[in-house]
Amino acid sequence: MAYERTKKSVPKRRLRIWLAGGGVLAVVAILVYVYGYRPAAENENIHVRFKEALLTEDIAFFEQTVEYANVPLTRAEAIRFVRWLNDEPALRGEAIAEVARDRQQTSDGEGLFRLTDTGEGRFGFADYQIELLPQRLTVTADRPLTNVWVDGTQAGRVEKTGDTVTIDRMPGRYDVKAVAVVGGETVVKEETVTLVEATELAFELEAETGETIAGQFDIERLELIAIEVEARTGHPLETMDGLMNKRESTVLEQLGEPSDQNGVWRYEGFDVTFENGRVNRIDIDLDKRPDDMVALLGEPEERIDTELGTEWRYDRSFIESIFTLFGLQTDKRFIERDGKLYVVIS
């Protein structure tokens, strides 16, 4: 009896082995399909994935699949790009149609995108990368020494009247600002542009001369500081104030890389000084002569020699003096040195 039971168990054991082996093969096949074959097939239909990711605001897709200047989009860039297109339904439709066209034929390098086959496709499918094509912005101004800012970052300078500043940016919507000194007054003109093709901007700042000169002596000291800080740095006064006592990483995040980090971080139009690893002073070049400042604010009440230069002291309100004394707000001083005037925030 025992011998017969042993004989009967052999086929059952083999059956279990075959079933287990078949199950393993099935699991492997499913995994290959889910994580290999299906993604490869979907990536070949890049135009479908692009449309779905755009409509659902799948930011991860744009981070992984879209590049500008051979560099993958950062999360901030991807969010900005997706929201811009979704805010402009007509442009969104054109973008979806362009990717679909480029999928069916060789991209001619025009428009907003270029599709490239990475050569890393599997199972006979192609693998595509989407490249955003740079769009050119050309800026002119009717004043020499006009600084051009794009989204809070200085992008160029019109040295002479009639000169042009050429700027390349990824497709999108940008705030462009032209800043110049006209008759001793800082004049700012702003335009919002949508870059989907080569675009030209011509700023006329001379037309503001009469208006700015007429109101020169009505401007207040703090109002002038706020205007000049934003004009020279591209950032509101509140942003620059907020950097005081912050570490280098915060400055990099807010202002970007400086042109020089040798002791003092130098940016276009201003310097940032650190002490013990934290910001303790910001010097902003007003790009004005002393007589320009007198035309704007009148003669100072007194001029005091300090270690930073000659301080021009104007009357302050009692509240401002108290707040500055107790460190509730930053101290802002006009300093003259080497024939130039600065706002020093400390």
mmCIF file of C-alpha atoms in Angstrom:
data_model
loop_
_atom_site.group_PDB
_atom_site.id
_atom_site.type_symbol
_atom_site.label_atom_id
_atom_site.label_comp_id
_atom_site.label_asym_id
_atom_site.label_seq_id
_atom_site.Cartn_x
_atom_site.Cartn_y
_atom_site.Cartn_z
ATOM 1 C CA MET A 1 0.000 0.000 0.000
ATOM 2 C CA ALA A 2 2.799 2.435 0.838
ATOM 3 C CA TYR A 3 4.499 1.711 -2.482
ATOM 4 C CA GLU A 4 1.317 2.530 -4.424
ATOM 5 C CA ARG A 5 0.927 5.883 -2.647
ATOM 6 C CA THR A 6 4.473 6.851 -3.642
ATOM 7 C CA LYS A 7 3.824 6.029 -7.279
ATOM 8 C CA LYS A 8 0.716 8.188 -7.367
ATOM 9 C CA SER A 9 2.447 11.257 -5.861
ATOM 10 C CA VAL A 10 5.064 11.570 -8.642
ATOM 11 C CA PRO A 11 2.724 12.917 -11.354
ATOM 12 C CA LYS A 12 1.214 15.359 -8.845
ATOM 13 C CA ARG A 13 4.659 16.711 -7.946
ATOM 14 C CA ARG A 14 5.541 17.159 -11.599
ATOM 15 C CA LEU A 15 2.250 18.900 -12.202
ATOM 16 C CA ARG A 16 2.924 21.302 -9.354
ATOM 17 C CA ILE A 17 6.401 22.041 -10.772
ATOM 18 C CA TRP A 18 4.960 22.737 -14.226
ATOM 19 C CA LEU A 19 2.265 24.944 -12.785
ATOM 20 C CA ALA A 20 4.791 26.875 -10.676
ATOM 21 C CA GLY A 21 7.111 27.283 -13.669
ATOM 22 C CA GLY A 22 4.226 28.418 -15.837
ATOM 23 C CA GLY A 23 3.189 30.924 -13.192
ATOM 24 C CA VAL A 24 6.713 32.361 -12.994
ATOM 25 C CA LEU A 25 6.849 32.683 -16.783
ATOM 26 C CA ALA A 26 3.465 34.384 -16.777
ATOM 27 C CA VAL A 27 4.586 36.861 -14.112
ATOM 28 C CA VAL A 28 7.795 37.578 -16.033
ATOM 29 C CA ALA A 29 5.821 38.066 -19.243
ATOM 30 C CA ILE A 30 3.443 40.469 -17.510
ATOM 31 C CA LEU A 31 6.337 42.442 -16.008
ATOM 32 C CA VAL A 32 8.100 42.652 -19.383
ATOM 33 C CA TYR A 33 4.884 43.846 -20.975
ATOM 34 C CA VAL A 34 3.999 46.386 -18.272
ATOM 35 C CA TYR A 35 7.466 47.832 -17.681
ATOM 36 C CA GLY A 36 9.085 47.248 -21.070
ATOM 37 C CA TYR A 37 6.919 46.628 -24.105
ATOM 38 C CA ARG A 38 3.997 48.912 -23.248
ATOM 39 C CA PRO A 39 6.127 51.985 -22.286
ATOM 40 C CA ALA A 40 8.223 51.486 -25.428
ATOM 41 C CA ALA A 41 5.091 51.351 -27.567
ATOM 42 C CA GLU A 42 3.600 54.390 -25.830
ATOM 43 C CA ASN A 43 6.779 56.432 -26.220
ATOM 44 C CA GLU A 44 6.714 55.839 -29.970
ATOM 45 C CA ASN A 45 3.320 57.572 -29.940
ATOM 46 C CA ILE A 46 4.937 60.633 -28.396
ATOM 47 C CA HIS A 47 2.297 62.957 -29.839
ATOM 48 C CA VAL A 48 -0.430 61.129 -27.902
ATOM 49 C CA ARG A 49 1.572 61.209 -24.665
ATOM 50 C CA PHE A 50 2.347 64.919 -25.156
ATOM 51 C CA LYS A 51 -1.330 65.780 -25.597
ATOM 52 C CA GLU A 52 -2.423 63.759 -22.569
ATOM 53 C CA ALA A 53 0.376 65.137 -20.367
ATOM 54 C CA LEU A 54 -0.439 68.715 -21.390
ATOM 55 C CA LEU A 55 -4.174 68.398 -20.775
ATOM 56 C CA THR A 56 -3.689 66.648 -17.418
ATOM 57 C CA GLU A 57 -0.725 68.880 -16.446
ATOM 58 C CA ASP A 58 1.565 65.885 -15.972
ATOM 59 C CA ILE A 59 4.644 67.860 -14.948
ATOM 60 C CA ALA A 60 6.790 64.725 -14.543
ATOM 61 C CA PHE A 61 6.380 63.942 -18.262
ATOM 62 C CA PHE A 62 7.753 67.350 -19.236
ATOM 63 C CA GLU A 63 10.648 67.052 -16.798
ATOM 64 C CA GLN A 64 11.623 63.662 -18.244
ATOM 65 C CA THR A 65 10.884 64.143 -21.931
ATOM 66 C CA VAL A 66 11.303 67.829 -22.804
ATOM 67 C CA GLU A 67 14.625 69.676 -23.076
ATOM 68 C CA TYR A 68 15.792 73.202 -23.763
ATOM 69 C CA ALA A 69 19.381 73.850 -24.875
ATOM 70 C CA ASN A 70 20.140 70.128 -24.357
ATOM 71 C CA VAL A 71 19.163 70.323 -20.680
ATOM 72 C CA PRO A 72 15.996 68.730 -19.228
ATOM 73 C CA LEU A 73 13.416 71.204 -17.985
ATOM 74 C CA THR A 74 13.486 71.946 -14.286
ATOM 75 C CA ARG A 75 10.239 71.485 -12.405
ATOM 76 C CA ALA A 76 9.729 75.278 -12.288
ATOM 77 C CA GLU A 77 10.299 75.571 -16.050
ATOM 78 C CA ALA A 78 7.954 72.650 -16.754
ATOM 79 C CA ILE A 79 5.192 74.142 -14.605
ATOM 80 C CA ARG A 80 5.596 77.562 -16.220
ATOM 81 C CA PHE A 81 5.546 76.097 -19.746
ATOM 82 C CA VAL A 82 2.503 73.862 -19.172
ATOM 83 C CA ARG A 83 0.466 76.596 -17.494
ATOM 84 C CA TRP A 84 1.341 79.078 -20.235
ATOM 85 C CA LEU A 85 0.073 76.746 -22.962
ATOM 86 C CA ASN A 86 -3.062 75.811 -21.034
ATOM 87 C CA ASP A 87 -3.824 79.506 -20.469
ATOM 88 C CA GLU A 88 -3.747 80.007 -24.258
ATOM 89 C CA PRO A 89 -6.102 77.419 -25.822
ATOM 90 C CA ALA A 90 -5.237 78.480 -29.393
ATOM 91 C CA LEU A 91 -1.505 78.073 -28.752
ATOM 92 C CA ARG A 92 -2.116 74.779 -26.966
ATOM 93 C CA GLY A 93 -3.944 73.422 -30.003
ATOM 94 C CA GLU A 94 -1.136 74.555 -32.315
ATOM 95 C CA ALA A 95 1.475 72.924 -30.049
ATOM 96 C CA ILE A 96 -0.374 69.595 -29.995
ATOM 97 C CA ALA A 97 -0.780 69.713 -33.788
ATOM 98 C CA GLU A 98 2.909 70.551 -34.295
ATOM 99 C CA VAL A 99 4.116 67.592 -32.235
ATOM 100 C CA ALA A 100 1.725 65.312 -34.160
ATOM 101 C CA ARG A 101 3.069 66.641 -37.495
ATOM 102 C CA ASP A 102 6.671 66.221 -36.407
ATOM 103 C CA ARG A 103 5.883 62.650 -35.354
ATOM 104 C CA GLN A 104 4.724 61.830 -38.892
ATOM 105 C CA GLN A 105 7.570 63.542 -40.743
ATOM 106 C CA THR A 106 11.119 64.750 -40.204
ATOM 107 C CA SER A 107 11.113 67.912 -38.089
ATOM 108 C CA ASP A 108 12.316 70.966 -40.003
ATOM 109 C CA GLY A 109 13.566 72.762 -36.896
ATOM 110 C CA GLU A 110 10.892 75.476 -37.112
ATOM 111 C CA GLY A 111 8.093 76.286 -34.709
ATOM 112 C CA LEU A 112 8.249 75.520 -31.002
ATOM 113 C CA PHE A 113 9.568 71.952 -31.028
ATOM 114 C CA ARG A 114 11.965 69.491 -32.599
ATOM 115 C CA LEU A 115 11.508 65.739 -32.185
ATOM 116 C CA THR A 116 14.640 63.606 -32.068
ATOM 117 C CA ASP A 117 14.974 59.828 -31.970
ATOM 118 C CA THR A 118 17.294 58.991 -29.072
ATOM 119 C CA GLY A 119 18.090 55.560 -30.542
ATOM 120 C CA GLU A 120 17.239 53.940 -27.202
ATOM 121 C CA GLY A 121 13.932 52.420 -28.266
ATOM 122 C CA ARG A 122 13.228 48.750 -27.494
ATOM 123 C CA PHE A 123 11.169 45.975 -29.087
ATOM 124 C CA GLY A 124 11.467 47.683 -32.450
ATOM 125 C CA PHE A 125 9.876 50.945 -31.260
ATOM 126 C CA ALA A 126 11.457 54.386 -31.570
ATOM 127 C CA ASP A 127 12.232 56.527 -28.487
ATOM 128 C CA TYR A 128 11.640 60.265 -28.842
ATOM 129 C CA GLN A 129 12.888 63.358 -27.038
ATOM 130 C CA ILE A 130 11.128 66.716 -27.412
ATOM 131 C CA GLU A 131 13.384 69.749 -27.730
ATOM 132 C CA LEU A 132 12.054 73.273 -27.196
ATOM 133 C CA LEU A 133 13.457 75.595 -29.847
ATOM 134 C CA PRO A 134 14.851 78.985 -28.746
ATOM 135 C CA GLN A 135 12.787 82.030 -29.690
ATOM 136 C CA ARG A 136 14.594 85.296 -30.385
ATOM 137 C CA LEU A 137 13.676 88.638 -28.836
ATOM 138 C CA THR A 138 15.287 91.803 -30.225
ATOM 139 C CA VAL A 139 15.084 94.989 -28.149
ATOM 140 C CA THR A 140 15.914 98.569 -29.137
ATOM 141 C CA ALA A 141 15.558 101.830 -27.206
ATOM 142 C CA ASP A 142 15.737 105.533 -27.950
ATOM 143 C CA ARG A 143 18.040 106.164 -24.983
ATOM 144 C CA PRO A 144 21.662 105.093 -24.551
ATOM 145 C CA LEU A 145 22.617 103.012 -21.505
ATOM 146 C CA THR A 146 19.172 101.386 -21.321
ATOM 147 C CA ASN A 147 19.132 98.231 -19.209
ATOM 148 C CA VAL A 148 16.863 95.443 -20.433
ATOM 149 C CA TRP A 149 15.354 93.027 -17.907
ATOM 150 C CA VAL A 150 13.445 89.825 -18.643
ATOM 151 C CA ASP A 151 11.369 88.389 -15.785
ATOM 152 C CA GLY A 152 13.445 90.152 -13.149
ATOM 153 C CA THR A 153 16.856 89.224 -14.579
ATOM 154 C CA GLN A 154 19.027 91.685 -16.482
ATOM 155 C CA ALA A 155 19.399 90.287 -20.000
ATOM 156 C CA GLY A 156 21.353 93.050 -21.758
ATOM 157 C CA ARG A 157 22.083 96.727 -22.154
ATOM 158 C CA VAL A 158 21.505 99.105 -25.065
ATOM 159 C CA GLU A 159 24.790 100.996 -25.008
ATOM 160 C CA LYS A 160 23.965 103.496 -27.773
ATOM 161 C CA THR A 161 20.740 104.742 -29.307
ATOM 162 C CA GLY A 162 19.921 102.500 -32.229
ATOM 163 C CA ASP A 163 21.832 99.517 -30.865
ATOM 164 C CA THR A 164 19.970 96.259 -30.353
ATOM 165 C CA VAL A 165 19.960 93.652 -27.617
ATOM 166 C CA THR A 166 19.296 90.097 -28.802
ATOM 167 C CA ILE A 167 17.916 87.607 -26.289
ATOM 168 C CA ASP A 168 17.094 83.917 -26.786
ATOM 169 C CA ARG A 169 14.509 82.286 -24.541
ATOM 170 C CA MET A 170 12.434 79.117 -24.573
ATOM 171 C CA PRO A 171 8.857 79.616 -25.836
ATOM 172 C CA GLY A 172 6.630 81.291 -23.289
ATOM 173 C CA ARG A 173 5.286 84.553 -21.912
ATOM 174 C CA TYR A 174 7.764 87.069 -20.466
ATOM 175 C CA ASP A 175 7.715 90.468 -18.780
ATOM 176 C CA VAL A 176 10.292 92.710 -20.454
ATOM 177 C CA LYS A 177 11.409 95.930 -18.788
ATOM 178 C CA ALA A 178 13.538 98.801 -20.133
ATOM 179 C CA VAL A 179 15.189 101.071 -17.568
ATOM 180 C CA ALA A 180 17.077 104.297 -18.346
ATOM 181 C CA VAL A 181 17.916 107.645 -16.779
ATOM 182 C CA VAL A 182 16.185 110.512 -18.586
ATOM 183 C CA GLY A 183 16.801 114.041 -17.375
ATOM 184 C CA GLY A 184 18.063 112.809 -14.027
ATOM 185 C CA GLU A 185 15.014 110.598 -13.464
ATOM 186 C CA THR A 186 14.814 106.822 -13.764
ATOM 187 C CA VAL A 187 12.232 105.906 -16.398
ATOM 188 C CA VAL A 188 10.830 102.385 -16.619
ATOM 189 C CA LYS A 189 8.794 100.949 -19.487
ATOM 190 C CA GLU A 190 7.347 97.436 -19.414
ATOM 191 C CA GLU A 191 5.913 95.104 -22.045
ATOM 192 C CA THR A 192 4.608 91.541 -21.844
ATOM 193 C CA VAL A 193 5.528 89.401 -24.853
ATOM 194 C CA THR A 194 4.552 85.921 -25.968
ATOM 195 C CA LEU A 195 7.518 84.260 -27.659
ATOM 196 C CA VAL A 196 6.362 81.819 -30.309
ATOM 197 C CA GLU A 197 8.443 83.378 -33.086
ATOM 198 C CA ALA A 198 11.105 86.065 -33.549
ATOM 199 C CA THR A 199 9.815 89.221 -31.834
ATOM 200 C CA GLU A 200 10.990 92.845 -31.805
ATOM 201 C CA LEU A 201 10.395 95.453 -29.092
ATOM 202 C CA ALA A 202 11.195 99.156 -29.465
ATOM 203 C CA PHE A 203 11.066 101.112 -26.206
ATOM 204 C CA GLU A 204 10.468 104.864 -26.290
ATOM 205 C CA LEU A 205 11.668 106.435 -23.068
ATOM 206 C CA GLU A 206 12.377 109.990 -24.249
ATOM 207 C CA ALA A 207 8.642 110.714 -24.360
ATOM 208 C CA GLU A 208 8.619 110.492 -20.551
ATOM 209 C CA THR A 209 11.117 113.349 -20.127
ATOM 210 C CA GLY A 210 8.622 116.176 -19.673
ATOM 211 C CA GLU A 211 6.525 114.266 -17.185
ATOM 212 C CA THR A 212 9.425 113.094 -15.035
ATOM 213 C CA ILE A 213 11.135 116.478 -14.862
ATOM 214 C CA ALA A 214 7.873 118.193 -13.912
ATOM 215 C CA GLY A 215 7.462 115.993 -10.847
ATOM 216 C CA GLN A 216 11.061 115.703 -9.739
ATOM 217 C CA PHE A 217 10.841 117.602 -6.473
ATOM 218 C CA ASP A 218 7.631 115.900 -5.340
ATOM 219 C CA ILE A 219 9.219 112.477 -4.893
ATOM 220 C CA GLU A 220 9.870 111.201 -1.373
ATOM 221 C CA ARG A 221 13.093 109.559 -0.232
ATOM 222 C CA LEU A 222 11.598 106.115 0.460
ATOM 223 C CA GLU A 223 9.579 106.214 -2.756
ATOM 224 C CA LEU A 224 12.739 106.993 -4.708
ATOM 225 C CA ILE A 225 14.590 104.154 -2.986
ATOM 226 C CA ALA A 226 11.826 101.669 -3.873
ATOM 227 C CA ILE A 227 11.801 102.796 -7.522
ATOM 228 C CA GLU A 228 15.573 102.778 -7.880
ATOM 229 C CA VAL A 229 16.123 99.435 -6.149
ATOM 230 C CA GLU A 230 13.707 97.664 -8.482
ATOM 231 C CA ALA A 231 15.033 99.510 -11.534
ATOM 232 C CA ARG A 232 18.679 98.669 -10.825
ATOM 233 C CA THR A 233 18.259 95.128 -9.490
ATOM 234 C CA GLY A 234 15.121 93.906 -11.223
ATOM 235 C CA HIS A 235 13.689 92.889 -7.839
ATOM 236 C CA PRO A 236 11.243 94.742 -5.566
ATOM 237 C CA LEU A 237 12.633 96.464 -2.494
ATOM 238 C CA GLU A 238 10.826 93.902 -0.310
ATOM 239 C CA THR A 239 12.797 91.087 -1.955
ATOM 240 C CA MET A 240 16.133 92.800 -1.397
ATOM 241 C CA ASP A 241 15.173 93.660 2.180
ATOM 242 C CA GLY A 242 14.270 90.035 2.763
ATOM 243 C CA LEU A 243 17.808 88.900 1.891
ATOM 244 C CA MET A 244 19.346 90.616 4.897
ATOM 245 C CA ASN A 245 20.913 88.126 7.332
ATOM 246 C CA LYS A 246 20.178 85.240 4.921
ATOM 247 C CA ARG A 247 22.702 82.560 3.946
ATOM 248 C CA GLU A 248 24.418 82.176 0.573
ATOM 249 C CA SER A 249 22.039 79.425 -0.569
ATOM 250 C CA THR A 250 19.066 81.776 -0.191
ATOM 251 C CA VAL A 251 20.831 84.494 -2.199
ATOM 252 C CA LEU A 252 21.600 82.012 -4.981
ATOM 253 C CA GLU A 253 17.977 80.907 -5.049
ATOM 254 C CA GLN A 254 16.648 84.478 -5.189
ATOM 255 C CA LEU A 255 19.256 86.232 -7.343
ATOM 256 C CA GLY A 256 21.110 83.507 -9.238
ATOM 257 C CA GLU A 257 24.857 83.173 -9.721
ATOM 258 C CA PRO A 258 26.934 86.369 -9.266
ATOM 259 C CA SER A 259 29.508 87.448 -11.837
ATOM 260 C CA ASP A 260 32.192 87.480 -9.125
ATOM 261 C CA GLN A 261 32.327 85.812 -5.711
ATOM 262 C CA ASN A 262 35.728 87.045 -4.553
ATOM 263 C CA GLY A 263 34.845 88.311 -1.078
ATOM 264 C CA VAL A 264 31.856 90.321 -2.345
ATOM 265 C CA TRP A 265 29.189 88.852 -4.606
ATOM 266 C CA ARG A 266 28.905 91.166 -7.608
ATOM 267 C CA TYR A 267 25.788 91.397 -9.750
ATOM 268 C CA GLU A 268 24.874 93.792 -12.537
ATOM 269 C CA GLY A 269 24.145 97.065 -10.716
ATOM 270 C CA PHE A 270 24.672 95.925 -7.120
ATOM 271 C CA ASP A 271 26.949 94.039 -4.709
ATOM 272 C CA VAL A 272 26.128 91.707 -1.817
ATOM 273 C CA THR A 273 28.487 91.571 1.179
ATOM 274 C CA PHE A 274 28.509 88.703 3.689
ATOM 275 C CA GLU A 275 29.648 88.465 7.272
ATOM 276 C CA ASN A 276 29.947 85.065 8.973
ATOM 277 C CA GLY A 277 28.149 83.460 6.042
ATOM 278 C CA ARG A 278 25.136 85.780 6.138
ATOM 279 C CA VAL A 279 24.195 88.919 4.192
ATOM 280 C CA ASN A 280 25.011 92.048 6.146
ATOM 281 C CA ARG A 281 25.001 94.710 3.402
ATOM 282 C CA ILE A 282 23.729 95.327 -0.143
ATOM 283 C CA ASP A 283 25.184 98.204 -2.166
ATOM 284 C CA ILE A 284 23.034 99.272 -5.129
ATOM 285 C CA ASP A 285 24.572 101.592 -7.744
ATOM 286 C CA LEU A 286 21.954 104.257 -8.557
ATOM 287 C CA ASP A 287 23.699 105.131 -11.841
ATOM 288 C CA LYS A 288 23.239 108.803 -10.989
ATOM 289 C CA ARG A 289 25.543 111.779 -10.552
ATOM 290 C CA PRO A 290 25.310 113.907 -7.400
ATOM 291 C CA ASP A 291 23.537 116.683 -9.322
ATOM 292 C CA ASP A 292 20.946 114.149 -10.495
ATOM 293 C CA MET A 293 20.197 113.286 -6.869
ATOM 294 C CA VAL A 294 19.927 116.946 -5.909
ATOM 295 C CA ALA A 295 17.466 117.449 -8.789
ATOM 296 C CA LEU A 296 15.337 114.599 -7.452
ATOM 297 C CA LEU A 297 15.424 115.138 -3.675
ATOM 298 C CA GLY A 298 17.022 118.524 -3.193
ATOM 299 C CA GLU A 299 20.105 119.163 -1.095
ATOM 300 C CA PRO A 300 20.591 116.777 1.830
ATOM 301 C CA GLU A 301 20.334 118.131 5.345
ATOM 302 C CA GLU A 302 23.943 117.137 5.896
ATOM 303 C CA ARG A 303 26.791 115.132 4.387
ATOM 304 C CA ILE A 304 28.706 112.895 6.811
ATOM 305 C CA ASP A 305 31.965 111.087 6.053
ATOM 306 C CA THR A 306 31.715 107.397 6.961
ATOM 307 C CA GLU A 307 33.833 104.284 6.313
ATOM 308 C CA LEU A 308 31.574 103.489 3.342
ATOM 309 C CA GLY A 309 31.846 106.979 1.803
ATOM 310 C CA THR A 310 29.975 110.237 2.203
ATOM 311 C CA GLU A 311 26.468 109.702 3.528
ATOM 312 C CA TRP A 312 23.746 112.032 2.278
ATOM 313 C CA ARG A 313 21.290 112.439 5.136
ATOM 314 C CA TYR A 314 17.711 113.475 4.534
ATOM 315 C CA ASP A 315 14.940 113.958 7.059
ATOM 316 C CA ARG A 316 13.346 110.722 8.326
ATOM 317 C CA SER A 317 9.975 110.233 9.942
ATOM 318 C CA PHE A 318 9.895 109.445 13.667
ATOM 319 C CA ILE A 319 8.357 106.003 12.985
ATOM 320 C CA GLU A 320 11.057 105.116 10.460
ATOM 321 C CA SER A 321 13.802 106.170 12.876
ATOM 322 C CA ILE A 322 12.319 104.049 15.683
ATOM 323 C CA PHE A 323 11.833 100.993 13.465
ATOM 324 C CA THR A 324 15.406 101.248 12.167
ATOM 325 C CA LEU A 325 16.827 101.777 15.648
ATOM 326 C CA PHE A 326 15.212 98.614 17.026
ATOM 327 C CA GLY A 327 15.973 96.522 13.936
ATOM 328 C CA LEU A 328 12.323 96.197 12.871
ATOM 329 C CA GLN A 329 13.270 97.274 9.355
ATOM 330 C CA THR A 330 16.487 97.588 7.399
ATOM 331 C CA ASP A 331 18.519 100.769 7.355
ATOM 332 C CA LYS A 332 18.703 102.441 3.927
ATOM 333 C CA ARG A 333 21.290 105.128 3.277
ATOM 334 C CA PHE A 334 22.478 107.186 0.314
ATOM 335 C CA ILE A 335 26.266 106.870 0.064
ATOM 336 C CA GLU A 336 28.479 108.826 -2.330
ATOM 337 C CA ARG A 337 31.878 107.410 -3.258
ATOM 338 C CA ASP A 338 34.113 107.717 -6.293
ATOM 339 C CA GLY A 339 31.684 110.180 -7.853
ATOM 340 C CA LYS A 340 28.803 107.685 -7.723
ATOM 341 C CA LEU A 341 25.749 107.397 -5.519
ATOM 342 C CA TYR A 342 24.569 104.178 -3.937
ATOM 343 C CA VAL A 343 21.657 102.986 -1.829
ATOM 344 C CA VAL A 344 23.159 100.874 0.935
ATOM 345 C CA ILE A 345 20.819 98.452 2.669
ATOM 346 C CA SER A 346 22.081 97.127 5.992
#
